[in-house]
Each structure stands twice: as C-alpha cells, then as structure tokens.
mmCIF file of C-alpha atoms in Angstrom:
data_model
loop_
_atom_site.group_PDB
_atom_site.id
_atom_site.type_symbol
_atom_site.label_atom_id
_atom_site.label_comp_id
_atom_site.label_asym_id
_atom_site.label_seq_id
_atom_site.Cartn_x
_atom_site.Cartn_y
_atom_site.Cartn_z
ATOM 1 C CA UNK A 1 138.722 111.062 96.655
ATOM 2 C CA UNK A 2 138.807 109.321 93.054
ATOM 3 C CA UNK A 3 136.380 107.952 91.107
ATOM 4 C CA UNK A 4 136.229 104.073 90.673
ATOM 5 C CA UNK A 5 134.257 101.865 88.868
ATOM 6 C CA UNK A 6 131.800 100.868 90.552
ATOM 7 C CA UNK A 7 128.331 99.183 89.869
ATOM 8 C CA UNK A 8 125.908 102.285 89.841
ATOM 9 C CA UNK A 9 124.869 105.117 87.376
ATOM 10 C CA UNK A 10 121.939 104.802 85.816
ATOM 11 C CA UNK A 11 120.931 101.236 86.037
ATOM 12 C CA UNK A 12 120.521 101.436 89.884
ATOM 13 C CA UNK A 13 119.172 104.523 90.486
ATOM 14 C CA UNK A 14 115.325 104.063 91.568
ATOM 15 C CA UNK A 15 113.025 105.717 89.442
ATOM 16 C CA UNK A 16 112.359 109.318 90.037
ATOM 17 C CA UNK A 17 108.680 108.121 91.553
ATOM 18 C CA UNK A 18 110.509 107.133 94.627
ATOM 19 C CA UNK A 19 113.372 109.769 94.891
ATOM 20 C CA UNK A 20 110.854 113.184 93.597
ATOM 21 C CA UNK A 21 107.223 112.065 93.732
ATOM 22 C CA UNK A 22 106.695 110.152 96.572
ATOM 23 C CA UNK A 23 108.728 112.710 98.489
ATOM 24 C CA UNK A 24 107.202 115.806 97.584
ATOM 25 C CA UNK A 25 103.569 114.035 98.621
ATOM 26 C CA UNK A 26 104.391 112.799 101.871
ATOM 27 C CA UNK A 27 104.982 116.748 102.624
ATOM 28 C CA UNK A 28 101.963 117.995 100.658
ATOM 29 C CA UNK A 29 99.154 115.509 101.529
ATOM 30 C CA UNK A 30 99.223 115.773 105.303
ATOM 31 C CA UNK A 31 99.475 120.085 104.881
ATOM 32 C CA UNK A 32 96.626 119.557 102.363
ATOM 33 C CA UNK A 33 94.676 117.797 104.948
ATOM 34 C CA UNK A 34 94.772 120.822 107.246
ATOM 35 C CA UNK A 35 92.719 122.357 104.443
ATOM 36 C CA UNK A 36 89.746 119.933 105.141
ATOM 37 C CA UNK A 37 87.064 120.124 108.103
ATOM 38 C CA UNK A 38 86.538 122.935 110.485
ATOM 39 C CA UNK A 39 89.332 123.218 113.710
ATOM 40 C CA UNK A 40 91.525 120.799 111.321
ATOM 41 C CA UNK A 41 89.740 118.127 112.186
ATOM 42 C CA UNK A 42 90.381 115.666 109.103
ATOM 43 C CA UNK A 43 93.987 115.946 109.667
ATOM 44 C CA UNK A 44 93.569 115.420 113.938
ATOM 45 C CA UNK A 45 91.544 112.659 113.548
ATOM 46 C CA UNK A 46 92.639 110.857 110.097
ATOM 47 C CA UNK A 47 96.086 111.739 109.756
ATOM 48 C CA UNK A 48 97.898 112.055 113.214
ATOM 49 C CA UNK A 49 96.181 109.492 115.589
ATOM 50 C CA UNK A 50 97.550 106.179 115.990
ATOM 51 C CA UNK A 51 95.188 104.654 113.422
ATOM 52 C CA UNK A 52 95.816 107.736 110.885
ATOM 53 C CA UNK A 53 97.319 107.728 107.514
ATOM 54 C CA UNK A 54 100.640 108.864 108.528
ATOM 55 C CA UNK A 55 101.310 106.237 111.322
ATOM 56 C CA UNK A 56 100.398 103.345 108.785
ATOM 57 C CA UNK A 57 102.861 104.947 106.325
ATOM 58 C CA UNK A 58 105.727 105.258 108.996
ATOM 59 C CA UNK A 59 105.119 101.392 109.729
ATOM 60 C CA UNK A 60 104.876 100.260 106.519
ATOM 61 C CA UNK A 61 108.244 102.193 105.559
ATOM 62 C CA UNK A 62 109.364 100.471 108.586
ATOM 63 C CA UNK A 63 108.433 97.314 107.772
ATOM 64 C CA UNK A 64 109.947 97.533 104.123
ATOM 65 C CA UNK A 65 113.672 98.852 105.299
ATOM 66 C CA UNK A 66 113.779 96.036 107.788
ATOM 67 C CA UNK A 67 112.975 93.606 104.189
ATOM 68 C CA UNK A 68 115.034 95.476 102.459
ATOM 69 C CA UNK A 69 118.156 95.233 104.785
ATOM 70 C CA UNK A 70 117.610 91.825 105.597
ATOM 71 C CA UNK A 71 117.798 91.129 101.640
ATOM 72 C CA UNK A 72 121.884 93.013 101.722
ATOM 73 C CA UNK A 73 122.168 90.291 104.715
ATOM 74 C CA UNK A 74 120.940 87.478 102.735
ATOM 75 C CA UNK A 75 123.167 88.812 99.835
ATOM 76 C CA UNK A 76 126.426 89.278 102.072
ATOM 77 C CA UNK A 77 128.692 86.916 99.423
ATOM 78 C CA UNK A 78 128.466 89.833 97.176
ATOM 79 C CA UNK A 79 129.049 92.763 99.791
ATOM 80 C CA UNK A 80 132.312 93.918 99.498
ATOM 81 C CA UNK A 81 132.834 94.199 102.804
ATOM 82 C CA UNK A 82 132.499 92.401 106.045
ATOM 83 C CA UNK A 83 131.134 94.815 108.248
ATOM 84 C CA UNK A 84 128.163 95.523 106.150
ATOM 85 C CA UNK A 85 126.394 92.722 106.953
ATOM 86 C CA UNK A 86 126.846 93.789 110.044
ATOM 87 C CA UNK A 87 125.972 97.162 109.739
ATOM 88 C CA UNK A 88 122.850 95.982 107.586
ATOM 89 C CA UNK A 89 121.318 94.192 110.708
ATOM 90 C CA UNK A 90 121.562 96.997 112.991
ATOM 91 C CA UNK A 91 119.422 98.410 110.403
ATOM 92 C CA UNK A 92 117.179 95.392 110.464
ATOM 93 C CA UNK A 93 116.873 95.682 113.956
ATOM 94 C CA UNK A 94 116.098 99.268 114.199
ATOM 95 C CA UNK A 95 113.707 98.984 111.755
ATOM 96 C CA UNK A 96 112.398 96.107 113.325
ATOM 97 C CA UNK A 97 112.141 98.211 117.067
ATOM 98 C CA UNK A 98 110.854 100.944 115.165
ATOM 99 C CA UNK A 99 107.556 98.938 113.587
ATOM 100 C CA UNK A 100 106.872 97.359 116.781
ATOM 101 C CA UNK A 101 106.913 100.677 119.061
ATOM 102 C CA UNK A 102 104.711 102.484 116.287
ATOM 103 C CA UNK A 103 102.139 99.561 116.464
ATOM 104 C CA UNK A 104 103.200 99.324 120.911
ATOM 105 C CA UNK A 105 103.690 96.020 119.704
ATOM 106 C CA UNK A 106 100.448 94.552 118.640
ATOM 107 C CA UNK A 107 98.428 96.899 121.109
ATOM 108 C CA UNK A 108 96.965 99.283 118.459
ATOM 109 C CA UNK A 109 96.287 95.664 116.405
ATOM 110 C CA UNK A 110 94.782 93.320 119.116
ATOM 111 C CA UNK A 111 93.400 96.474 121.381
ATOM 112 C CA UNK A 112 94.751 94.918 124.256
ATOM 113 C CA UNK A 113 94.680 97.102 127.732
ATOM 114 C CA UNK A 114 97.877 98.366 129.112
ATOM 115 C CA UNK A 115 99.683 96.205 131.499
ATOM 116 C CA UNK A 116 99.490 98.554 134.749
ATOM 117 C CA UNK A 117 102.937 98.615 135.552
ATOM 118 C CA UNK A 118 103.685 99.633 132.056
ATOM 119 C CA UNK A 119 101.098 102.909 131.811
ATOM 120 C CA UNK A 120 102.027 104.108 135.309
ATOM 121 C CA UNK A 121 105.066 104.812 133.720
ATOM 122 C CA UNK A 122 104.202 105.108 130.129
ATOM 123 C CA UNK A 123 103.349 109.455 128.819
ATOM 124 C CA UNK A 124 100.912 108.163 126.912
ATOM 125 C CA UNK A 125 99.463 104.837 128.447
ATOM 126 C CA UNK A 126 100.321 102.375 125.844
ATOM 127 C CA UNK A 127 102.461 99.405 125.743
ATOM 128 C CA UNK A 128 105.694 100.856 124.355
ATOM 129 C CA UNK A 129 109.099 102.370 125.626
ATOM 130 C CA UNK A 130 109.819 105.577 123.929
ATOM 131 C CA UNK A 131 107.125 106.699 125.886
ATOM 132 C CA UNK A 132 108.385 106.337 129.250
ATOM 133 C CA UNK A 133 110.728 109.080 128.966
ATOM 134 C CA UNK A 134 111.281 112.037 126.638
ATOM 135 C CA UNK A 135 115.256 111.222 126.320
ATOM 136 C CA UNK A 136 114.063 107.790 125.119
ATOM 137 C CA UNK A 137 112.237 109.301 122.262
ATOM 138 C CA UNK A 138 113.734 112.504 121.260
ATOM 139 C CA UNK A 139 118.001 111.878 121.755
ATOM 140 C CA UNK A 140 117.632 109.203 119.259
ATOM 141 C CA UNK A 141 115.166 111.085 116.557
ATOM 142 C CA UNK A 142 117.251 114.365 116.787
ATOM 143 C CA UNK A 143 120.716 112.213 115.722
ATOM 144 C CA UNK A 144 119.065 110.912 112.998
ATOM 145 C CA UNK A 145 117.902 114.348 111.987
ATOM 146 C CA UNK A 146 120.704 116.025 112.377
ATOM 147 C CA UNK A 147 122.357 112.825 110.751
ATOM 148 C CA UNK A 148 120.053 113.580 107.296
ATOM 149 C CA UNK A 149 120.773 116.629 107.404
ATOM 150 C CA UNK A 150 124.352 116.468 107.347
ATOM 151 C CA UNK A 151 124.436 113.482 104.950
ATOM 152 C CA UNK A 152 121.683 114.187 102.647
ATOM 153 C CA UNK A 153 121.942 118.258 102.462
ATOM 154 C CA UNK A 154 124.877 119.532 103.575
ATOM 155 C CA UNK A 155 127.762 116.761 102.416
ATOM 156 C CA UNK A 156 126.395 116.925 99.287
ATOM 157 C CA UNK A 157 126.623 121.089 98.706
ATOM 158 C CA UNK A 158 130.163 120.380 99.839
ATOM 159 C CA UNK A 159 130.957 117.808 97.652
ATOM 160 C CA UNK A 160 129.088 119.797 94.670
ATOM 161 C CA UNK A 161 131.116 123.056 95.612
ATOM 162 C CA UNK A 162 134.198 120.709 95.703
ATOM 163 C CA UNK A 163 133.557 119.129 92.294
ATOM 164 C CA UNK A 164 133.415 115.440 93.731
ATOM 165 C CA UNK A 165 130.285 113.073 92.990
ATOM 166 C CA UNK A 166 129.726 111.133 96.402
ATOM 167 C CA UNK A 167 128.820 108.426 94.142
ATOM 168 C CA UNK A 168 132.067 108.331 92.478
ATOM 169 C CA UNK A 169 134.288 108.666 95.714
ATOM 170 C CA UNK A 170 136.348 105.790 96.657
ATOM 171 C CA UNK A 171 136.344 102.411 98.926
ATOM 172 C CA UNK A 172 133.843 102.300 101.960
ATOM 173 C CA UNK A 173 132.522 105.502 101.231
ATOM 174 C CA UNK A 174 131.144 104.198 98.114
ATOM 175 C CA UNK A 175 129.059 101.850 100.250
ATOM 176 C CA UNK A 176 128.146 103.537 103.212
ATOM 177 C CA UNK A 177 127.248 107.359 101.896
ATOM 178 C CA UNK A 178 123.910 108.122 101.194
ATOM 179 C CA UNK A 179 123.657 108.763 97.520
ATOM 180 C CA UNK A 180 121.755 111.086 95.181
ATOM 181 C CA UNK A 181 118.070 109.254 95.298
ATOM 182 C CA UNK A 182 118.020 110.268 99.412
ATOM 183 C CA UNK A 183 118.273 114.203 98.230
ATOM 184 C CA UNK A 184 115.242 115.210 97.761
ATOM 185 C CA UNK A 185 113.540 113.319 100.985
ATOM 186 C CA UNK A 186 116.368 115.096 102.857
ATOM 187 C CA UNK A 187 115.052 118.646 101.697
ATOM 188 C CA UNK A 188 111.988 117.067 102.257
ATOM 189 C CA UNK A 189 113.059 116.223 106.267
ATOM 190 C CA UNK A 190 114.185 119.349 106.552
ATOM 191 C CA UNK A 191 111.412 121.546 106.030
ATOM 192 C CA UNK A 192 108.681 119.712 108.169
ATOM 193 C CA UNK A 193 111.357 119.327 110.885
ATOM 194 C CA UNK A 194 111.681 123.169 110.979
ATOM 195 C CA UNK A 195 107.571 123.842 110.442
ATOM 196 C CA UNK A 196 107.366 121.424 113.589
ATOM 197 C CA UNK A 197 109.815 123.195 115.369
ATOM 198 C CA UNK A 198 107.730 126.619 114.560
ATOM 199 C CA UNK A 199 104.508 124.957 115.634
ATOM 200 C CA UNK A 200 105.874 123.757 118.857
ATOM 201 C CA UNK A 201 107.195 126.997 119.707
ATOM 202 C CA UNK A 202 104.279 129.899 118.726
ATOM 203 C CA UNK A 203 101.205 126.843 119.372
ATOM 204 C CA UNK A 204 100.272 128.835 115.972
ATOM 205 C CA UNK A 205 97.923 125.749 115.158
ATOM 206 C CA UNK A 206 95.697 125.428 118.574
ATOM 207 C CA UNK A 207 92.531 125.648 119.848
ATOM 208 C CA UNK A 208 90.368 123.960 122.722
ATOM 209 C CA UNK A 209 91.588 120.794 124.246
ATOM 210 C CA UNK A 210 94.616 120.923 121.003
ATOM 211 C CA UNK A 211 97.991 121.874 119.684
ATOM 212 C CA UNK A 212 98.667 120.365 116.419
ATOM 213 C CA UNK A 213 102.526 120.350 115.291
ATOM 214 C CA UNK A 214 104.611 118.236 112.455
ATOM 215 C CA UNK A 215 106.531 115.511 115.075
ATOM 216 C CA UNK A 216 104.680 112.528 113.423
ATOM 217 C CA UNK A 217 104.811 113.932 110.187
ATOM 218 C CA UNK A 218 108.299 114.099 110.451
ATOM 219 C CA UNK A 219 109.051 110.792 111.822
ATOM 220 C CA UNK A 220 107.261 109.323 108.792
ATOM 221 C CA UNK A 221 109.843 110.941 106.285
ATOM 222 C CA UNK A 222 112.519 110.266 108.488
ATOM 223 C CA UNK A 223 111.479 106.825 108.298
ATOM 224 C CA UNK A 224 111.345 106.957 104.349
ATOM 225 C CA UNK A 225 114.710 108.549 104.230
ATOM 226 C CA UNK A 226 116.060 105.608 105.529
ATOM 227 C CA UNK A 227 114.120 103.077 103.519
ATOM 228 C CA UNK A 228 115.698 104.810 100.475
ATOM 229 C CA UNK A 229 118.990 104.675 101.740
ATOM 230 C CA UNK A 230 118.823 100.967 102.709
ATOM 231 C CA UNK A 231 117.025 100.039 99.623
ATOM 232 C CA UNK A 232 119.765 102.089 97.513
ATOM 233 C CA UNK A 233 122.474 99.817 99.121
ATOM 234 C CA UNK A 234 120.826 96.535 98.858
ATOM 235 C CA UNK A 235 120.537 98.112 94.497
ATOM 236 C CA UNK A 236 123.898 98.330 94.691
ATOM 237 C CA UNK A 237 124.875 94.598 96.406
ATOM 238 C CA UNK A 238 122.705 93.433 93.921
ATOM 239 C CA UNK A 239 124.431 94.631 91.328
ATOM 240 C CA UNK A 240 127.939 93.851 92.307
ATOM 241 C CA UNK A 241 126.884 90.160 92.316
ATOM 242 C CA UNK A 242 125.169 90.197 88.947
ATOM 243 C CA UNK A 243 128.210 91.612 87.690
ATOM 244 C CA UNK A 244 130.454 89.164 89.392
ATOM 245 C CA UNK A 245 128.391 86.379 87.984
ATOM 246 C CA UNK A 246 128.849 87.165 84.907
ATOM 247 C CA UNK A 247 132.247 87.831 84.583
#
C-alpha cells in the first residue's frame, strides 16, 4: 500500500469534540448515573427505558447517519466510485431501519397499543421486529461489533506496527476504511461491550424484580461509531468535489 494524494489531512478531520469528547462521555455519563439514587434507580428509570437518555441518543445518531449518508448520495458526481453510492444507501437504509425499530416505529411517539398478532410474538410486546427473535437482534449487533473492533482497533495496531497510515493507503481502501476520527469511539465500543458481557454473566448489578447490564449502552456507541464513519466519508466526497471545482 502507497500513499496518494488524496483530499484529507487536516482540513477534514472533525474536531477532536466529536472524535475524543463526545466519546469519552457517552461511556462516563451513563456509569456516572449508576452513582445517583438508591438500587440505581436514576440510571433504570432515566437512562435505559425506552424514553431514557440513551435511547434518544441512539435515535438521534440514527437519524443523523441516515442525513449524513444520504448527503454522499446526493453528492455521488464527486464520489470516485460507483459503488459508493450504492454502498452509501445501504447505510441510509440501515440507519433508517435502525431509527424506526428504536422508536417501534412511532409506538413509543403516538403510544399506540400493540397490534395482537404482533405482541404474541413480539419478547417485549411492542411493535417492532428485532424483538421477535433473539437471532434477529443479536447476529446482526455482534457483526457489527466484531466489525469495529477489527476495523477501528485492531487494523489500525497492524497498520501502526507495519508503518502504513490507513489514511494514506491506496484506491478503494482510501474510501471505504474507517479512518483515525472512529479510534477512539472504537476503544470506546470496546470496553462497554466487554462490561456488558461481565454484567450479563455474574448479574453483579441486580436486585428485586432487576438485572441491569450495558446492551443499550452499547448499541448507542455502536450507533455513534457509525455516524462518524459515515459522516467522515461524506468530509471526504465533499472535499474531492471542492477540489475538482476548482481546478
């Protein structure tokens, strides 16, 4: 791999409020609110349930990848190649699917009762479909784990130990590797995806009638991951059609 040049340094790298800050909070707010209210209460009722802090996040973070990739769509003359227009609205739509099964599509909104065929089948009575069966919710959250994890942690100690910048590398790569600004989120994934995996196996946080563990907290930074990665190539689009503009 050699390095080309390409439209990115310093110009398009978001500001370190996105790739550090923001990060870093999303994993120390929601442990701080275990801290507050006897039986952690503030964080069961304000930060887990389906009106909580952290499911607004996840949706909003939703909500702005599926912008953001539809933007890389809507700039496709200046992508350099075909299929990532493409590749950008499978984003959109996941993003899309994603917002709309946090929210069961409008039921946590309009408060509308479950359609009785649906919560026979649904875990958790609600009008969504990665509740009707584990596979349907965990196959596709664990290959996007395992996907950040690979991409955002362990490619990059590679590349490092290998003395090659994945921003530098050369042709598709360029465009479809997850670059330096996802780093820190990926740490970020990482740890609350092995605290949840403690939880779930010693029930270390329970009590009466609960069992509190990370999975939500998780999905939310998952979900940001993602929105930095799209939002990092839509920087980069942008860019390569400024410059062509110009020239």
């Amino acid at each position: 791999m050699t390095a080309i040049n390409s439209p990115h340094d310093e110009s398009l790298e978001l500001t370190r409020t996105f790739t550090l800050v923001i990060p870093i909070l999303l994993v120390v707010v929601p442990f701080a609110a275990l801290l507050i209210g006897e039986d952690y209460s503030f964080y069961r009722t304000r930060m887990i349930t389906e009106a909580g802090l952290i499911e607004h996040a996840t949706v909003l973070f939703s909500v702005l990848g599926f912008v953001f990739a539809l933007l890389v769509v809507a700039n496709r003359k200046s992508c350099p190649r075909p299929w990532m227009t493409y590749f950008m609205l499978l984003f959109a739509l996941g993003f899309f699917y994603i917002a709309g099964e946090e929210i069961s599509w409008g039921q946590h909104l309009f408060k509308w009762d479950t359609p009785q065929w649906i919560g026979e089948a649904n875990r958790q009575n609600e009008t969504n479909l990665h509740n009707l069966h584990l596979s349907l919710d965990r196959i596709p959250k664990t290959i996007i784990g395992v996907g950040i994890v690979l991409s955002g942690i362990l490619w990059p100690l590679f590349s490092h130990y290998r003395g090659v910048k994945i921003e530098n590398v050369e042709g598709d790569w360029y465009w479809l590797w997850p670059n330096s600004v996802v780093r820190v989120t990926a740490v970020c994934f990482l740890i609350v995806w092995l605290l949840d995996r403690l939880m779930v196996q010693t029930d270390l946080l329970s009590g009466e009638g609960y069992s509190i563990g990370f999975q939500e907290h998780r999905e939310m930074i998952m979900l940001y991951f993602l929105l930095l990665y799209t939002a990092s190539i839509y920087l980069r689009v942008k860019a390569r059609g400024e410059t062509a503009g110009s020239s």
